[in-house]
Each structure stands twice: as structure tokens, then as C-alpha cells.
Short mmCIF file of C-alpha atoms in Angstrom, two decimals:
data_model
loop_
_atom_site.label_atom_id
_atom_site.label_comp_id
_atom_site.label_asym_id
_atom_site.label_seq_id
_atom_site.Cartn_x
_atom_site.Cartn_y
_atom_site.Cartn_z
CA GLU A 1 128.85 130.05 36.16
CA ASP A 2 125.90 131.82 37.35
CA GLN A 3 122.74 129.79 37.18
CA VAL A 4 119.00 129.93 37.96
CA THR A 5 116.96 126.76 38.17
CA GLN A 6 113.15 126.62 38.66
CA SER A 7 111.10 123.46 39.88
CA PRO A 8 108.87 122.01 39.27
CA GLU A 9 108.66 122.64 35.36
CA ALA A 10 104.95 122.04 35.76
CA LEU A 11 102.40 121.95 38.54
CA ARG A 12 98.75 121.05 38.29
CA LEU A 13 96.54 122.01 41.32
CA GLN A 14 92.92 122.00 42.17
CA GLU A 15 91.34 125.29 42.76
CA GLY A 16 91.97 126.20 46.44
CA GLU A 17 94.97 123.97 46.95
CA SER A 18 97.97 125.92 47.90
CA SER A 19 101.54 125.25 46.91
CA SER A 20 105.07 126.71 46.36
CA LEU A 21 107.07 127.27 43.35
CA ASN A 22 110.76 127.18 43.82
CA CYS A 23 113.54 129.14 42.23
CA SER A 24 117.22 128.14 43.23
CA TYR A 25 120.25 130.14 42.24
CA THR A 26 124.07 129.82 42.34
CA VAL A 27 125.38 133.25 41.48
CA SER A 28 128.14 135.57 42.69
CA GLY A 29 127.01 138.81 44.04
CA LEU A 30 123.25 138.80 43.97
CA ARG A 31 121.82 142.28 43.38
CA GLY A 32 118.09 141.23 43.06
CA LEU A 33 115.71 138.53 42.29
CA PHE A 34 112.51 138.93 40.15
CA TRP A 35 109.38 137.01 39.85
CA TYR A 36 107.33 137.45 36.74
CA ARG A 37 104.03 135.95 35.46
CA GLN A 38 103.69 135.06 31.87
CA ASP A 39 100.38 134.28 30.02
CA PRO A 40 100.42 132.46 26.71
CA GLY A 41 101.30 134.84 23.79
CA LYS A 42 101.82 137.74 26.13
CA GLY A 43 104.78 139.65 27.65
CA PRO A 44 106.00 138.87 31.15
CA GLU A 45 104.28 140.70 33.82
CA PHE A 46 106.40 142.12 36.71
CA LEU A 47 105.15 140.68 40.27
CA PHE A 48 108.10 140.97 42.74
CA THR A 49 111.77 141.92 43.43
CA LEU A 50 113.70 140.77 46.45
CA TYR A 51 116.99 142.03 47.43
CA SER A 52 118.21 140.30 50.57
CA ALA A 53 117.76 137.11 52.39
CA GLY A 54 114.73 137.11 54.55
CA GLU A 55 112.93 139.60 52.58
CA GLU A 56 109.19 138.74 51.82
CA LYS A 57 106.64 140.35 49.61
CA GLU A 58 102.91 139.73 49.11
CA LYS A 59 100.53 140.40 46.35
CA GLU A 60 96.98 139.07 46.51
CA ARG A 61 97.36 135.14 46.63
CA LEU A 62 100.98 135.34 46.09
CA LYS A 63 103.87 135.62 48.65
CA ALA A 64 107.53 135.51 47.52
CA THR A 65 110.37 134.64 50.08
CA LEU A 66 114.13 134.94 49.69
CA THR A 67 116.91 132.83 51.02
CA LYS A 68 120.59 132.99 50.51
CA LYS A 69 120.02 129.96 47.81
CA GLU A 70 116.63 129.96 46.79
CA SER A 71 113.33 131.88 46.56
CA PHE A 72 109.84 130.57 46.88
CA LEU A 73 106.74 131.88 45.39
CA HIS A 74 103.78 130.63 47.64
CA ILE A 75 100.36 130.71 46.14
CA THR A 76 97.43 130.58 48.59
CA ALA A 77 94.24 129.10 47.73
CA PRO A 78 94.63 129.59 44.03
CA LYS A 79 92.11 130.33 41.36
CA PRO A 80 91.95 129.30 37.72
CA GLU A 81 92.82 132.71 36.64
CA ASP A 82 96.27 132.01 38.32
CA SER A 83 97.23 129.66 35.70
CA ALA A 84 100.28 131.01 33.90
CA THR A 85 103.98 130.54 33.56
CA TYR A 86 105.86 131.84 36.52
CA LEU A 87 109.52 133.14 35.67
CA CYS A 88 112.43 133.61 38.21
CA ALA A 89 115.37 136.00 37.18
CA VAL A 90 118.28 137.35 38.98
CA ARG A 91 120.51 140.24 38.68
CA VAL A 92 124.22 139.75 39.43
CA ASP A 93 127.10 142.16 39.92
CA SER A 94 129.15 141.06 36.94
CA ASN A 95 126.14 141.06 34.30
CA TYR A 96 124.13 143.86 32.81
CA GLN A 97 121.26 141.63 32.11
CA LEU A 98 118.87 139.39 33.96
CA ILE A 99 119.63 135.59 34.14
CA TRP A 100 116.54 133.77 33.80
CA GLY A 101 115.00 130.40 34.87
CA ALA A 102 113.04 128.32 32.55
CA GLY A 103 109.92 128.85 34.26
CA THR A 104 107.12 126.83 36.03
CA LYS A 105 103.84 126.30 34.24
CA LEU A 106 101.20 126.47 36.70
CA ILE A 107 97.71 125.09 35.90
CA ILE A 108 94.82 125.42 38.41
CA LYS A 109 91.92 123.39 37.68
CA PRO A 110 88.32 124.44 38.84
CA ASP B 1 99.34 148.84 29.16
CA SER B 2 102.86 148.14 30.39
CA GLY B 3 104.31 151.67 28.79
CA VAL B 4 106.51 149.46 26.35
CA THR B 5 105.11 149.62 22.93
CA GLN B 6 105.95 147.10 20.18
CA THR B 7 104.97 147.10 16.54
CA PRO B 8 103.56 145.28 14.65
CA LYS B 9 101.97 142.72 17.00
CA HIS B 10 101.94 140.21 14.09
CA LEU B 11 104.16 139.67 11.11
CA ILE B 12 103.91 136.83 8.59
CA THR B 13 106.77 136.75 5.84
CA ALA B 14 108.43 134.42 3.63
CA THR B 15 111.94 132.74 3.94
CA GLY B 16 114.74 134.75 2.77
CA GLN B 17 112.98 138.21 3.54
CA ARG B 18 113.96 140.81 5.99
CA VAL B 19 111.69 142.52 8.67
CA THR B 20 112.02 145.39 11.26
CA LEU B 21 110.62 145.20 14.70
CA ARG B 22 110.01 148.46 16.60
CA CYS B 23 110.17 149.03 20.27
CA SER B 24 109.31 152.25 22.14
CA PRO B 25 110.55 152.07 25.87
CA ARG B 26 108.63 153.33 28.97
CA SER B 27 108.99 157.02 29.50
CA GLY B 28 112.37 157.59 31.10
CA ASP B 29 113.97 154.16 30.56
CA LEU B 30 117.36 154.18 28.89
CA SER B 31 117.85 150.46 28.60
CA VAL B 32 116.15 148.40 25.97
CA TYR B 33 116.44 144.66 25.84
CA TRP B 34 115.46 142.34 23.05
CA TYR B 35 114.37 138.69 23.66
CA GLN B 36 113.39 135.78 21.40
CA GLN B 37 110.95 133.09 22.65
CA SER B 38 110.07 130.34 20.53
CA LEU B 39 106.92 128.18 21.09
CA ASP B 40 107.10 126.67 24.60
CA GLN B 41 110.59 127.87 25.21
CA GLY B 42 112.19 130.16 27.63
CA LEU B 43 113.28 133.83 26.94
CA GLN B 44 116.41 133.96 25.10
CA PHE B 45 118.34 137.21 25.47
CA LEU B 46 119.40 138.79 22.22
CA ILE B 47 120.99 142.17 22.86
CA GLN B 48 120.81 145.27 24.99
CA TYR B 49 121.25 149.00 24.40
CA TYR B 50 121.69 151.72 26.85
CA ASN B 51 121.01 155.28 25.97
CA GLY B 52 122.03 154.50 22.19
CA GLU B 53 125.13 152.18 22.86
CA GLU B 54 125.18 148.57 22.64
CA ARG B 55 125.91 147.36 25.97
CA ALA B 56 125.52 143.50 25.99
CA LYS B 57 124.99 140.70 23.41
CA GLY B 58 123.42 137.38 24.13
CA ASN B 59 122.77 134.59 21.57
CA ILE B 60 121.86 136.93 18.58
CA LEU B 61 122.60 135.64 15.03
CA GLU B 62 124.67 137.61 12.75
CA ARG B 63 121.56 137.75 10.51
CA PHE B 64 120.01 139.96 13.18
CA SER B 65 121.00 143.28 14.19
CA ALA B 66 119.74 146.07 16.31
CA GLN B 67 119.93 149.84 17.06
CA GLN B 68 118.66 152.49 19.42
CA PHE B 69 117.83 155.85 18.23
CA PRO B 70 118.44 159.30 20.00
CA ASP B 71 114.81 159.20 20.88
CA LEU B 72 115.55 155.94 22.71
CA HIS B 73 113.22 153.74 20.43
CA SER B 74 114.99 150.74 19.34
CA GLU B 75 114.63 148.53 16.17
CA LEU B 76 115.32 144.87 15.71
CA ASN B 77 116.34 143.86 12.10
CA LEU B 78 116.06 140.30 11.09
CA SER B 79 117.23 139.31 7.65
CA SER B 80 117.53 136.13 5.50
CA LEU B 81 114.74 134.71 7.55
CA GLU B 82 114.41 131.01 8.19
CA LEU B 83 111.52 128.95 9.37
CA GLY B 84 113.19 128.49 12.56
CA ASP B 85 113.11 132.32 13.09
CA SER B 86 109.43 132.06 13.83
CA ALA B 87 109.02 133.08 17.37
CA LEU B 88 107.78 135.86 19.75
CA TYR B 89 109.96 138.79 19.87
CA PHE B 90 109.88 140.73 23.10
CA CYS B 91 111.21 144.17 23.93
CA ALA B 92 111.66 145.20 27.56
CA SER B 93 113.00 148.55 29.11
CA SER B 94 114.37 149.55 32.33
CA SER B 95 115.88 152.53 34.05
CA ASP B 96 118.34 151.09 36.40
CA ASN B 97 119.17 147.75 35.18
CA TYR B 98 117.16 146.18 37.86
CA GLY B 99 113.14 145.39 37.14
CA TYR B 100 112.45 145.26 33.61
CA THR B 101 108.93 146.19 31.97
CA PHE B 102 108.01 144.14 28.72
CA GLY B 103 106.08 144.94 25.89
CA SER B 104 103.55 142.79 24.67
CA GLY B 105 105.74 141.41 21.72
CA THR B 106 105.71 140.72 18.07
CA ARG B 107 104.58 137.32 16.81
CA LEU B 108 106.71 136.47 13.69
CA THR B 109 105.80 133.55 11.49
CA VAL B 110 107.98 132.75 8.64
CA VAL B 111 106.38 130.54 6.04
#
């Protein structure tokens, strides 16, 4: 069964303290891995798409990487405004819709 | 503005009632997806439409139904509402079944 697992469930960091969020997947025929950011009460906001192992993408303080089993979302010197829930999802050959992880709630304290 | 428009933003209704949520997809997107998100829960996929046809169904209750119209806007109908149906309902659209663009959601409160 295709599955996406995110860890940790929650992460509290001090402002400026870099860290990484993990998204591991067991799927057949990966066609893309997506990262989204969701603020409370709002719709998820697209961040990155990764298609193949070794691919990396960056946006401001965020960098996403992909291997054959997992993806990492690295956050460098985070600021309080980076606090949000970060969602990972995968697209597979046999499915029309994305398979979602449960998310990591990131809290950055000033 | 993501380009996906959902109305209304907020809805308060009584148990047993019926409501309709509306979604206009981003220009050019043929697929529309509906998701439910209860408080502090993950996204639960309900249903997908592609160019007017139902393409995939998730954990959608029989009391819920949806359709996509020729102009590609979609409506999600929720009937015989229960307290547990209170949630955020999101619509997303895509053009190639890859990345999704989400709307800002409809917050439904059943009292």
C-alpha cells in the first residue's frame, strides 16, 4: 500500500536554529513529491515539486531534497514567520490524486 | 490570490440542513478536488472531477455529493448535516494531475 509518513509531528525551534523535516514514502512508481505550507485556517500553499532522486530546490530559507525513499525540507536560520504546518504529498502511477502525509507543525520562537 | 475561488468563506447552519459550497478553479485547470479538514486533522480527500466527469472518490459520505459544470466550476453539496461535519472544506485545482493549487477554504460550522 502506498504510504507517506512525516516526522516529527511537531518541532519547536528557536529563531535562527536550523533543522530538517522528513517525509518518507513507500510507493510504487513515484511521479512527483510535493511540499506545501499551511497556515492555520488557510489553504495549503505550494512550495516545491521534486521529480527524481538527487533533485534539490530552494526558496528563501527552505531547501527541499529527494532520495529514493525520502525527502527532507531543510530550514536554515528560521524566523517566527516560518511557523506553519508543512505538508508532503506524492503522486504515483496508479493514482489520480495525491497521497498526503499528516504534516509537521513547525513553531519558531523569537 | 491563488486563482482558486471558494465561496462562501464561512457558513453556519443547523443540524439536518443542506448546504452547497462552490469552487471556481484556476483558469485553464480541468481538475477539481475537494478535501475536508477537521480541527487539527490532516487533509481528507473527498472527490475529484476532471472536465465535468467524476474521476476519483475518496472517503466521501453518501450524504455528500459533488458535480462539475461545463464552465468547470464545481459544487459540493452536504446534506443532513451533523455536528461532526463541521470542518474546513478546501477545493484545489490542477491542469496536469501534478501540483495542486488550493483555495482559501470554506469554514463550515454545524450547530
